[in-house]
């Protein structure tokens, strides 16, 4: 590993320079971060993007930003979109045979057969059952075939099969919907918006702060940094480039091994406390852990997100309640109800009221024990939002936990906190069958 030493030294120099300059310039101050909105899909990201896209937005720049969006996000589509008279709506609710709530809806408002753009915004939330199918059907009904459906995520990954439908009605990427990313299309568009706002300091600095938030979420370099760039410090020759490639590959396997150890330790901790614990992957219980699942997570393999542990609770009203500890973009856990080994519990319960006893348990957990809940189609009966976030993503926000876990294993602060929280919640959940 000696050949990495010079690379590490130069990267640390960049980091030190960035920290020093940020302190001198005040670049660490970010209003979105101060307000705790960094990863809030609707209150920040959908709202901010929609406001820029809105020709009647408070920026008072008419259709400038919407035109830039149309021109640079799949520019071959909708070149003649009537941007000046467009209407932009967030959380647009529709009903009929199916219901849903589209994060951002952009539509022409003063033409016959109006065109529309539908954007489903995913920062950390998981897919809902047949979500894109329902949105596509709404687009067909409301705009015939005169619409585009975008699936927006941090890295541009494909939606899960859970969202795009069964084989006989499955939506196709690039035909029925278009994946786009914050890291690519949105940041490129925002950079153009920033340049066009050079003479408008209020708008310009707000966009710059938002770009900083997105850069952190996406784990990429902030384009507004004043520090010396990596390529200026490292001589670009074959030897150094090969070292960087080797370093990238080694880092991925480092993360894979840390994750595998994390899940094994977590399972051991719970098993030692007489819990019945098994691994699962994409709603299927698996008997043995396979690090290929974790490798696929870092390789961006479609439909790989959503795996972890299942802890059996108890059965009630012909349903089996289970506590699931799941890793998507970050770690979360919650309760799901299954019937006849159907892992996607909402298929069994979604179209009918919750059974009386399960509804009682849900309401008791919400009212007395600080659990949270969403609409039934989200999948969780109840779930827990944790302040101490655990993530194995390849970004700077994950490194504090990963570093601590590497050094201290099950004695790391976040790991111990997770085990304690789940153990306490397990006791509370088991008590519910007697109340």
Tab-separated table of C-alpha atoms in Angstrom:
chain	number	residue	atom	x	y	z
A	1	UNK	CA	0.000	0.000	0.000
A	2	UNK	CA	3.041	2.291	0.047
A	3	UNK	CA	2.311	3.511	-3.480
A	4	UNK	CA	-0.935	5.043	-2.155
A	5	UNK	CA	0.878	7.153	0.432
A	6	UNK	CA	1.594	10.113	-1.850
A	7	UNK	CA	-1.990	10.074	-3.127
A	8	UNK	CA	-3.393	10.094	0.412
A	9	UNK	CA	-1.071	12.922	1.430
A	10	UNK	CA	-2.228	15.075	-1.479
A	11	UNK	CA	-5.893	14.308	-0.912
A	12	UNK	CA	-5.502	15.270	2.749
A	13	UNK	CA	-3.849	18.502	1.609
A	14	UNK	CA	-6.891	19.283	-0.540
A	15	UNK	CA	-9.212	18.569	2.377
A	16	UNK	CA	-7.200	20.824	4.705
A	17	UNK	CA	-7.193	23.618	2.142
A	18	UNK	CA	-10.954	23.340	1.633
A	19	UNK	CA	-11.616	23.473	5.379
A	20	UNK	CA	-9.343	26.492	5.817
A	21	UNK	CA	-10.884	28.423	2.922
A	22	UNK	CA	-14.446	27.532	3.971
A	23	UNK	CA	-13.747	28.919	7.444
A	24	UNK	CA	-12.280	32.150	6.049
A	25	UNK	CA	-15.050	32.692	3.475
A	26	UNK	CA	-18.103	31.585	5.459
A	27	UNK	CA	-18.898	28.856	2.924
A	28	UNK	CA	-19.868	26.459	5.714
A	29	UNK	CA	-23.015	28.497	6.364
A	30	UNK	CA	-25.920	27.014	4.437
A	31	UNK	CA	-29.504	28.007	5.159
A	32	UNK	CA	-30.930	24.678	3.949
A	33	UNK	CA	-28.615	22.781	6.281
A	34	UNK	CA	-29.372	25.115	9.187
A	35	UNK	CA	-33.109	24.473	8.758
A	36	UNK	CA	-32.555	20.703	8.653
A	37	UNK	CA	-33.994	20.305	5.161
A	38	UNK	CA	-31.030	18.700	3.395
A	39	UNK	CA	-32.731	15.404	2.545
A	40	UNK	CA	-36.401	16.425	2.717
A	41	UNK	CA	-37.831	15.384	-0.657
A	42	UNK	CA	-40.958	17.517	-0.628
A	43	UNK	CA	-40.287	20.439	1.708
A	44	UNK	CA	-36.962	21.277	0.051
A	45	UNK	CA	-36.102	19.448	-3.146
A	46	UNK	CA	-39.449	19.232	-4.921
A	47	UNK	CA	-40.445	22.675	-3.670
A	48	UNK	CA	-37.180	24.364	-4.680
A	49	UNK	CA	-36.960	22.751	-8.112
A	50	UNK	CA	-40.633	23.493	-8.811
A	51	UNK	CA	-40.180	27.147	-7.805
A	52	UNK	CA	-37.297	27.568	-10.251
A	53	UNK	CA	-39.264	25.838	-13.003
A	54	UNK	CA	-42.376	27.926	-12.417
A	55	UNK	CA	-42.604	30.807	-14.960
A	56	UNK	CA	-44.623	32.680	-12.332
A	57	UNK	CA	-42.187	31.887	-9.521
A	58	UNK	CA	-40.887	34.427	-7.033
A	59	UNK	CA	-37.584	34.562	-8.941
A	60	UNK	CA	-39.381	36.815	-11.490
A	61	UNK	CA	-37.303	35.438	-14.372
A	62	UNK	CA	-40.331	34.237	-16.345
A	63	UNK	CA	-39.615	30.935	-18.139
A	64	UNK	CA	-35.814	31.258	-18.153
A	65	UNK	CA	-35.116	28.325	-15.815
A	66	UNK	CA	-37.849	26.130	-17.270
A	67	UNK	CA	-36.480	26.717	-20.775
A	68	UNK	CA	-33.002	25.675	-19.607
A	69	UNK	CA	-34.523	22.539	-18.095
A	70	UNK	CA	-36.405	21.629	-21.284
A	71	UNK	CA	-33.288	22.223	-23.399
A	72	UNK	CA	-30.922	20.194	-21.262
A	73	UNK	CA	-32.935	17.274	-19.843
A	74	UNK	CA	-33.607	14.957	-22.763
A	75	UNK	CA	-33.463	17.941	-25.178
A	76	UNK	CA	-34.816	15.905	-28.110
A	77	UNK	CA	-38.190	15.823	-26.349
A	78	UNK	CA	-40.688	18.688	-26.215
A	79	UNK	CA	-38.614	21.318	-28.028
A	80	UNK	CA	-41.843	23.225	-28.689
A	81	UNK	CA	-43.112	23.085	-25.088
A	82	UNK	CA	-44.981	26.320	-24.248
A	83	UNK	CA	-42.759	27.328	-21.336
A	84	UNK	CA	-44.133	30.857	-20.924
A	85	UNK	CA	-47.626	29.624	-20.104
A	86	UNK	CA	-46.709	26.499	-18.166
A	87	UNK	CA	-48.263	25.567	-14.840
A	88	UNK	CA	-46.083	23.918	-12.175
A	89	UNK	CA	-47.670	22.015	-9.278
A	90	UNK	CA	-46.054	20.094	-6.431
A	91	UNK	CA	-47.644	16.999	-4.857
A	92	UNK	CA	-50.380	16.854	-7.485
A	93	UNK	CA	-53.042	14.428	-6.250
A	94	UNK	CA	-55.098	12.400	-8.687
A	95	UNK	CA	-57.847	9.842	-8.152
A	96	UNK	CA	-60.014	7.468	-10.120
A	97	UNK	CA	-59.420	3.737	-10.538
A	98	UNK	CA	-56.047	4.384	-8.901
A	99	UNK	CA	-54.803	7.219	-6.757
A	100	UNK	CA	-51.427	8.860	-6.379
A	101	UNK	CA	-49.507	12.033	-5.692
A	102	UNK	CA	-47.051	13.254	-8.322
A	103	UNK	CA	-44.145	15.193	-6.810
A	104	UNK	CA	-43.857	17.751	-9.639
A	105	UNK	CA	-46.288	18.235	-12.522
A	106	UNK	CA	-45.413	20.706	-15.307
A	107	UNK	CA	-48.079	21.227	-17.955
A	108	UNK	CA	-48.959	23.629	-20.746
A	109	UNK	CA	-51.983	25.680	-19.749
A	110	UNK	CA	-53.210	27.625	-22.789
A	111	UNK	CA	-53.050	25.154	-25.680
A	112	UNK	CA	-55.186	22.345	-27.030
A	113	UNK	CA	-53.877	18.847	-26.228
A	114	UNK	CA	-51.388	20.185	-23.662
A	115	UNK	CA	-48.042	18.501	-23.072
A	116	UNK	CA	-46.889	17.619	-19.571
A	117	UNK	CA	-43.827	16.522	-17.612
A	118	UNK	CA	-44.329	14.310	-14.557
A	119	UNK	CA	-41.438	14.018	-12.097
A	120	UNK	CA	-41.296	11.379	-9.369
A	121	UNK	CA	-38.681	12.548	-6.866
A	122	UNK	CA	-36.724	9.939	-4.875
A	123	UNK	CA	-34.050	11.053	-2.409
A	124	UNK	CA	-34.237	8.238	0.148
A	125	UNK	CA	-37.855	7.018	0.031
A	126	UNK	CA	-38.547	3.593	-1.430
A	127	UNK	CA	-40.835	2.776	-4.334
A	128	UNK	CA	-44.530	2.149	-3.833
A	129	UNK	CA	-46.331	-0.775	-5.398
A	130	UNK	CA	-47.058	-0.063	-9.114
A	131	UNK	CA	-46.218	3.597	-8.472
A	132	UNK	CA	-44.840	4.446	-11.906
A	133	UNK	CA	-47.544	2.322	-13.542
A	134	UNK	CA	-50.204	4.457	-11.857
A	135	UNK	CA	-48.419	7.685	-12.817
A	136	UNK	CA	-48.053	6.539	-16.411
A	137	UNK	CA	-51.725	5.615	-16.588
A	138	UNK	CA	-52.633	9.019	-15.187
A	139	UNK	CA	-50.456	10.672	-17.863
A	140	UNK	CA	-52.218	8.681	-20.571
A	141	UNK	CA	-55.655	9.594	-19.257
A	142	UNK	CA	-54.907	13.279	-18.677
A	143	UNK	CA	-52.516	14.020	-21.560
A	144	UNK	CA	-52.916	11.021	-23.902
A	145	UNK	CA	-49.375	10.198	-25.080
A	146	UNK	CA	-48.307	13.828	-24.886
A	147	UNK	CA	-46.272	13.576	-21.680
A	148	UNK	CA	-42.899	12.549	-20.252
A	149	UNK	CA	-42.473	10.664	-16.976
A	150	UNK	CA	-39.156	11.249	-15.180
A	151	UNK	CA	-37.874	9.100	-12.314
A	152	UNK	CA	-35.488	11.389	-10.410
A	153	UNK	CA	-32.990	9.975	-7.907
A	154	UNK	CA	-29.589	10.944	-6.528
A	155	UNK	CA	-27.649	8.608	-8.824
A	156	UNK	CA	-30.071	7.952	-11.697
A	157	UNK	CA	-30.803	4.345	-10.756
A	158	UNK	CA	-33.706	2.473	-12.287
A	159	UNK	CA	-36.945	2.076	-10.295
A	160	UNK	CA	-37.694	-1.337	-8.865
A	161	UNK	CA	-39.956	-3.905	-10.511
A	162	UNK	CA	-42.218	-3.245	-7.529
A	163	UNK	CA	-42.929	0.170	-9.096
A	164	UNK	CA	-42.867	-0.589	-12.828
A	165	UNK	CA	-45.411	-3.421	-12.849
A	166	UNK	CA	-45.681	-7.115	-13.599
A	167	UNK	CA	-44.297	-8.725	-16.738
A	168	UNK	CA	-47.518	-8.424	-18.741
A	169	UNK	CA	-47.826	-4.677	-18.095
A	170	UNK	CA	-44.243	-3.721	-17.264
A	171	UNK	CA	-43.081	-0.199	-18.108
A	172	UNK	CA	-39.860	0.105	-20.089
A	173	UNK	CA	-37.036	2.515	-19.331
A	174	UNK	CA	-36.430	5.019	-22.122
A	175	UNK	CA	-39.898	4.394	-23.537
A	176	UNK	CA	-42.490	4.789	-20.804
A	177	UNK	CA	-40.293	6.621	-18.285
A	178	UNK	CA	-36.849	8.237	-18.153
A	179	UNK	CA	-34.464	7.907	-15.169
A	180	UNK	CA	-32.607	11.144	-14.390
A	181	UNK	CA	-30.276	12.029	-11.528
A	182	UNK	CA	-29.457	14.911	-9.238
A	183	UNK	CA	-25.768	14.130	-9.742
A	184	UNK	CA	-26.004	14.571	-13.520
A	185	UNK	CA	-28.984	16.291	-15.141
A	186	UNK	CA	-30.195	18.363	-12.172
A	187	UNK	CA	-26.766	19.655	-11.107
A	188	UNK	CA	-25.907	20.480	-14.737
A	189	UNK	CA	-29.186	22.363	-15.093
A	190	UNK	CA	-28.649	24.209	-11.794
A	191	UNK	CA	-25.154	25.230	-12.885
A	192	UNK	CA	-26.688	26.842	-15.988
A	193	UNK	CA	-29.292	28.555	-13.806
A	194	UNK	CA	-26.488	29.842	-11.576
A	195	UNK	CA	-24.622	31.306	-14.556
A	196	UNK	CA	-27.772	32.986	-15.861
A	197	UNK	CA	-28.268	34.554	-12.415
A	198	UNK	CA	-24.851	36.214	-12.275
A	199	UNK	CA	-26.404	39.693	-11.963
A	200	UNK	CA	-29.043	38.559	-9.455
A	201	UNK	CA	-27.204	38.002	-6.148
A	202	UNK	CA	-30.218	36.788	-4.160
A	203	UNK	CA	-31.115	34.086	-6.661
A	204	UNK	CA	-27.493	33.292	-7.513
A	205	UNK	CA	-26.408	32.660	-3.907
A	206	UNK	CA	-29.526	30.627	-3.091
A	207	UNK	CA	-28.889	28.366	-6.085
A	208	UNK	CA	-25.234	28.067	-5.054
A	209	UNK	CA	-26.222	26.967	-1.544
A	210	UNK	CA	-28.669	24.442	-2.958
A	211	UNK	CA	-25.987	23.070	-5.300
A	212	UNK	CA	-23.731	22.623	-2.263
A	213	UNK	CA	-26.439	20.626	-0.474
A	214	UNK	CA	-26.961	18.421	-3.543
A	215	UNK	CA	-23.226	17.886	-4.000
A	216	UNK	CA	-22.994	16.625	-0.424
A	217	UNK	CA	-25.988	14.314	-0.867
A	218	UNK	CA	-24.579	12.903	-4.103
A	219	UNK	CA	-21.085	12.489	-2.666
A	220	UNK	CA	-19.446	14.548	-5.413
A	221	UNK	CA	-17.149	17.559	-5.443
A	222	UNK	CA	-18.698	20.929	-4.837
A	223	UNK	CA	-18.253	22.929	-8.075
A	224	UNK	CA	-17.893	26.149	-6.078
A	225	UNK	CA	-14.912	25.059	-4.000
A	226	UNK	CA	-11.978	27.506	-3.998
A	227	UNK	CA	-9.462	24.810	-3.106
A	228	UNK	CA	-6.859	23.398	-5.456
A	229	UNK	CA	-8.322	20.501	-7.436
A	230	UNK	CA	-7.003	16.955	-7.244
A	231	UNK	CA	-5.836	16.950	-10.830
A	232	UNK	CA	-3.660	19.980	-10.086
A	233	UNK	CA	-1.898	18.208	-7.242
A	234	UNK	CA	-1.400	14.754	-8.712
A	235	UNK	CA	0.756	14.333	-11.763
A	236	UNK	CA	-1.389	12.523	-14.315
A	237	UNK	CA	0.791	9.692	-15.503
A	238	UNK	CA	0.118	6.001	-16.021
A	239	UNK	CA	1.475	4.974	-12.630
A	240	UNK	CA	-0.690	7.396	-10.641
A	241	UNK	CA	-3.802	6.649	-12.672
A	242	UNK	CA	-3.323	2.914	-12.124
A	243	UNK	CA	-2.912	3.586	-8.393
A	244	UNK	CA	-6.162	5.560	-8.320
A	245	UNK	CA	-8.010	2.760	-10.122
A	246	UNK	CA	-6.616	0.199	-7.710
A	247	UNK	CA	-7.537	2.437	-4.788
A	248	UNK	CA	-11.125	2.758	-6.047
A	249	UNK	CA	-11.488	-1.016	-6.390
A	250	UNK	CA	-9.904	-1.631	-2.980
A	251	UNK	CA	-12.216	0.894	-1.335
A	252	UNK	CA	-15.302	-0.809	-2.769
A	253	UNK	CA	-14.214	-4.173	-1.357
A	254	UNK	CA	-13.430	-2.486	1.954
A	255	UNK	CA	-17.052	-1.251	2.099
A	256	UNK	CA	-18.402	-4.669	1.068
A	257	UNK	CA	-16.465	-6.402	3.845
A	258	UNK	CA	-17.564	-3.806	6.422
A	259	UNK	CA	-21.200	-4.281	5.434
A	260	UNK	CA	-20.972	-8.058	5.597
A	261	UNK	CA	-19.442	-7.859	9.059
A	262	UNK	CA	-22.109	-5.342	10.131
A	263	UNK	CA	-24.996	-7.649	9.196
A	264	UNK	CA	-23.374	-10.721	10.748
A	265	UNK	CA	-22.730	-8.884	14.032
A	266	UNK	CA	-26.245	-7.472	14.058
A	267	UNK	CA	-27.771	-10.915	13.514
A	268	UNK	CA	-25.556	-12.433	16.228
A	269	UNK	CA	-26.516	-9.729	18.741
A	270	UNK	CA	-30.220	-10.333	18.221
A	271	UNK	CA	-29.941	-14.123	18.048
A	272	UNK	CA	-28.096	-14.105	21.376
A	273	UNK	CA	-31.145	-12.366	22.835
A	274	UNK	CA	-33.425	-15.262	21.767
A	275	UNK	CA	-34.891	-13.463	18.764
A	276	UNK	CA	-35.642	-15.452	15.607
A	277	UNK	CA	-33.570	-13.592	13.008
A	278	UNK	CA	-33.061	-14.259	9.288
A	279	UNK	CA	-31.630	-12.403	6.316
A	280	UNK	CA	-33.824	-11.153	3.487
A	281	UNK	CA	-33.298	-9.650	0.045
A	282	UNK	CA	-36.032	-7.942	-1.981
A	283	UNK	CA	-38.900	-9.377	0.114
A	284	UNK	CA	-37.461	-12.924	-0.007
A	285	UNK	CA	-36.012	-14.621	3.072
A	286	UNK	CA	-32.589	-16.130	2.382
A	287	UNK	CA	-30.907	-18.830	4.436
A	288	UNK	CA	-27.323	-17.691	3.946
A	289	UNK	CA	-25.746	-14.302	3.436
A	290	UNK	CA	-24.160	-13.680	0.038
A	291	UNK	CA	-21.760	-10.773	-0.367
A	292	UNK	CA	-22.706	-10.632	-4.053
A	293	UNK	CA	-25.855	-8.823	-2.881
A	294	UNK	CA	-23.685	-6.182	-1.238
A	295	UNK	CA	-21.394	-5.967	-4.269
A	296	UNK	CA	-24.449	-5.378	-6.467
A	297	UNK	CA	-25.425	-2.543	-4.118
A	298	UNK	CA	-22.213	-0.678	-4.985
A	299	UNK	CA	-22.316	-1.676	-8.646
A	300	UNK	CA	-25.756	-0.084	-8.963
A	301	UNK	CA	-27.450	-3.297	-10.090
A	302	UNK	CA	-31.141	-2.679	-10.658
A	303	UNK	CA	-33.613	-3.832	-7.973
A	304	UNK	CA	-30.842	-4.729	-5.530
A	305	UNK	CA	-31.649	-2.168	-2.847
A	306	UNK	CA	-33.754	-3.350	0.038
A	307	UNK	CA	-32.088	-6.066	2.096
A	308	UNK	CA	-31.249	-6.781	5.705
A	309	UNK	CA	-32.759	-8.698	8.624
A	310	UNK	CA	-36.241	-10.000	9.473
A	311	UNK	CA	-37.078	-10.574	13.141
A	312	UNK	CA	-40.231	-12.606	13.868
A	313	UNK	CA	-42.684	-11.024	16.322
A	314	UNK	CA	-46.044	-12.782	16.717
A	315	UNK	CA	-49.157	-13.797	14.797
A	316	UNK	CA	-52.544	-12.142	15.143
A	317	UNK	CA	-55.753	-12.246	13.094
A	318	UNK	CA	-54.186	-14.674	10.593
A	319	UNK	CA	-51.315	-12.260	9.987
A	320	UNK	CA	-47.690	-12.560	11.021
A	321	UNK	CA	-46.014	-9.387	12.304
A	322	UNK	CA	-42.295	-9.007	11.630
A	323	UNK	CA	-39.686	-6.381	12.428
A	324	UNK	CA	-37.578	-5.592	9.365
A	325	UNK	CA	-34.176	-3.895	9.497
A	326	UNK	CA	-33.527	-2.736	5.956
A	327	UNK	CA	-30.790	-0.958	4.042
A	328	UNK	CA	-31.830	1.175	1.102
A	329	UNK	CA	-29.950	4.437	0.842
A	330	UNK	CA	-29.782	4.433	4.634
A	331	UNK	CA	-30.736	2.035	7.436
A	332	UNK	CA	-34.301	2.002	8.706
A	333	UNK	CA	-36.504	-0.427	10.534
A	334	UNK	CA	-40.191	-0.964	10.975
A	335	UNK	CA	-43.042	-3.434	11.281
A	336	UNK	CA	-44.774	-5.193	8.417
A	337	UNK	CA	-47.680	-7.643	8.452
A	338	UNK	CA	-47.535	-10.731	6.270
A	339	UNK	CA	-50.066	-13.391	5.348
A	340	UNK	CA	-49.413	-16.764	3.735
A	341	UNK	CA	-45.724	-15.835	3.412
A	342	UNK	CA	-46.560	-12.883	1.153
A	343	UNK	CA	-43.689	-10.502	1.832
A	344	UNK	CA	-45.287	-7.444	0.216
A	345	UNK	CA	-47.878	-7.045	2.918
A	346	UNK	CA	-49.825	-4.223	1.288
A	347	UNK	CA	-51.002	-6.629	-1.423
A	348	UNK	CA	-52.933	-8.439	1.284
A	349	UNK	CA	-54.186	-5.396	3.170
A	350	UNK	CA	-54.129	-2.412	0.854
A	351	UNK	CA	-57.619	-2.654	-0.604
A	352	UNK	CA	-59.429	-3.347	2.663
A	353	UNK	CA	-59.457	-1.844	6.172
A	354	UNK	CA	-56.794	-3.059	8.567
A	355	UNK	CA	-57.950	-5.947	10.772
A	356	UNK	CA	-59.201	-4.602	14.106
A	357	UNK	CA	-56.377	-5.923	16.274
A	358	UNK	CA	-53.638	-4.842	13.858
A	359	UNK	CA	-55.205	-1.388	13.603
A	360	UNK	CA	-55.299	-1.217	17.414
A	361	UNK	CA	-51.611	-2.155	17.653
A	362	UNK	CA	-50.676	0.392	14.991
A	363	UNK	CA	-52.536	3.241	16.692
A	364	UNK	CA	-51.115	2.328	20.102
A	365	UNK	CA	-47.546	2.440	18.732
A	366	UNK	CA	-48.202	5.778	17.033
A	367	UNK	CA	-49.846	7.380	20.073
A	368	UNK	CA	-47.681	6.103	22.920
A	369	UNK	CA	-44.286	4.967	21.587
A	370	UNK	CA	-43.217	7.557	18.992
A	371	UNK	CA	-43.413	5.275	15.970
A	372	UNK	CA	-44.290	6.832	12.642
A	373	UNK	CA	-46.510	5.789	9.778
A	374	UNK	CA	-47.286	6.672	6.182
A	375	UNK	CA	-50.107	5.815	3.846
A	376	UNK	CA	-50.624	2.047	3.721
A	377	UNK	CA	-49.196	1.792	0.200
A	378	UNK	CA	-45.724	2.638	1.518
A	379	UNK	CA	-45.425	-0.849	2.942
A	380	UNK	CA	-44.569	-0.214	6.587
A	381	UNK	CA	-47.261	-0.678	9.213
A	382	UNK	CA	-45.164	1.557	11.466
A	383	UNK	CA	-41.528	2.556	11.217
A	384	UNK	CA	-38.833	4.346	13.197
A	385	UNK	CA	-36.951	7.439	12.088
A	386	UNK	CA	-33.530	7.453	13.721
A	387	UNK	CA	-31.481	10.549	14.472
A	388	UNK	CA	-28.181	8.637	14.303
A	389	UNK	CA	-28.188	7.734	10.629
A	390	UNK	CA	-26.357	4.602	9.510
A	391	UNK	CA	-25.419	4.479	5.849
A	392	UNK	CA	-22.896	2.531	3.784
A	393	UNK	CA	-23.105	4.818	0.767
A	394	UNK	CA	-19.955	5.996	-0.972
A	395	UNK	CA	-20.280	9.573	0.261
A	396	UNK	CA	-18.718	11.762	2.912
A	397	UNK	CA	-21.759	11.624	5.233
A	398	UNK	CA	-21.324	7.851	5.664
A	399	UNK	CA	-17.621	7.915	6.492
A	400	UNK	CA	-17.952	8.827	10.184
A	401	UNK	CA	-19.985	5.713	10.937
A	402	UNK	CA	-17.940	3.441	8.658
A	403	UNK	CA	-14.677	4.623	10.198
A	404	UNK	CA	-15.978	4.141	13.754
A	405	UNK	CA	-17.381	0.704	12.911
A	406	UNK	CA	-14.107	-0.349	11.267
A	407	UNK	CA	-12.147	0.570	14.395
A	408	UNK	CA	-14.606	-0.551	17.086
A	409	UNK	CA	-16.997	-3.069	15.508
A	410	UNK	CA	-19.994	-3.823	17.715
A	411	UNK	CA	-18.638	-1.342	20.283
A	412	UNK	CA	-18.941	1.571	17.871
A	413	UNK	CA	-21.326	4.265	19.081
A	414	UNK	CA	-23.898	4.069	16.278
A	415	UNK	CA	-23.934	0.245	16.242
A	416	UNK	CA	-24.518	0.007	19.993
A	417	UNK	CA	-27.235	2.654	19.752
A	418	UNK	CA	-28.955	0.722	16.955
A	419	UNK	CA	-28.874	-2.574	18.877
A	420	UNK	CA	-30.203	-0.892	22.026
A	421	UNK	CA	-32.993	0.892	20.162
A	422	UNK	CA	-34.145	-2.211	18.279
A	423	UNK	CA	-33.938	-4.368	21.430
A	424	UNK	CA	-36.100	-1.912	23.369
A	425	UNK	CA	-38.557	-1.582	20.508
A	426	UNK	CA	-38.698	-5.370	20.164
A	427	UNK	CA	-39.842	-5.636	23.809
A	428	UNK	CA	-42.487	-2.961	23.240
A	429	UNK	CA	-43.704	-4.732	20.104
A	430	UNK	CA	-43.897	-8.137	21.774
A	431	UNK	CA	-45.987	-6.619	24.581
A	432	UNK	CA	-48.588	-5.438	22.077
A	433	UNK	CA	-50.047	-8.917	21.639
A	434	UNK	CA	-51.307	-8.806	25.230
A	435	UNK	CA	-52.819	-5.304	25.162
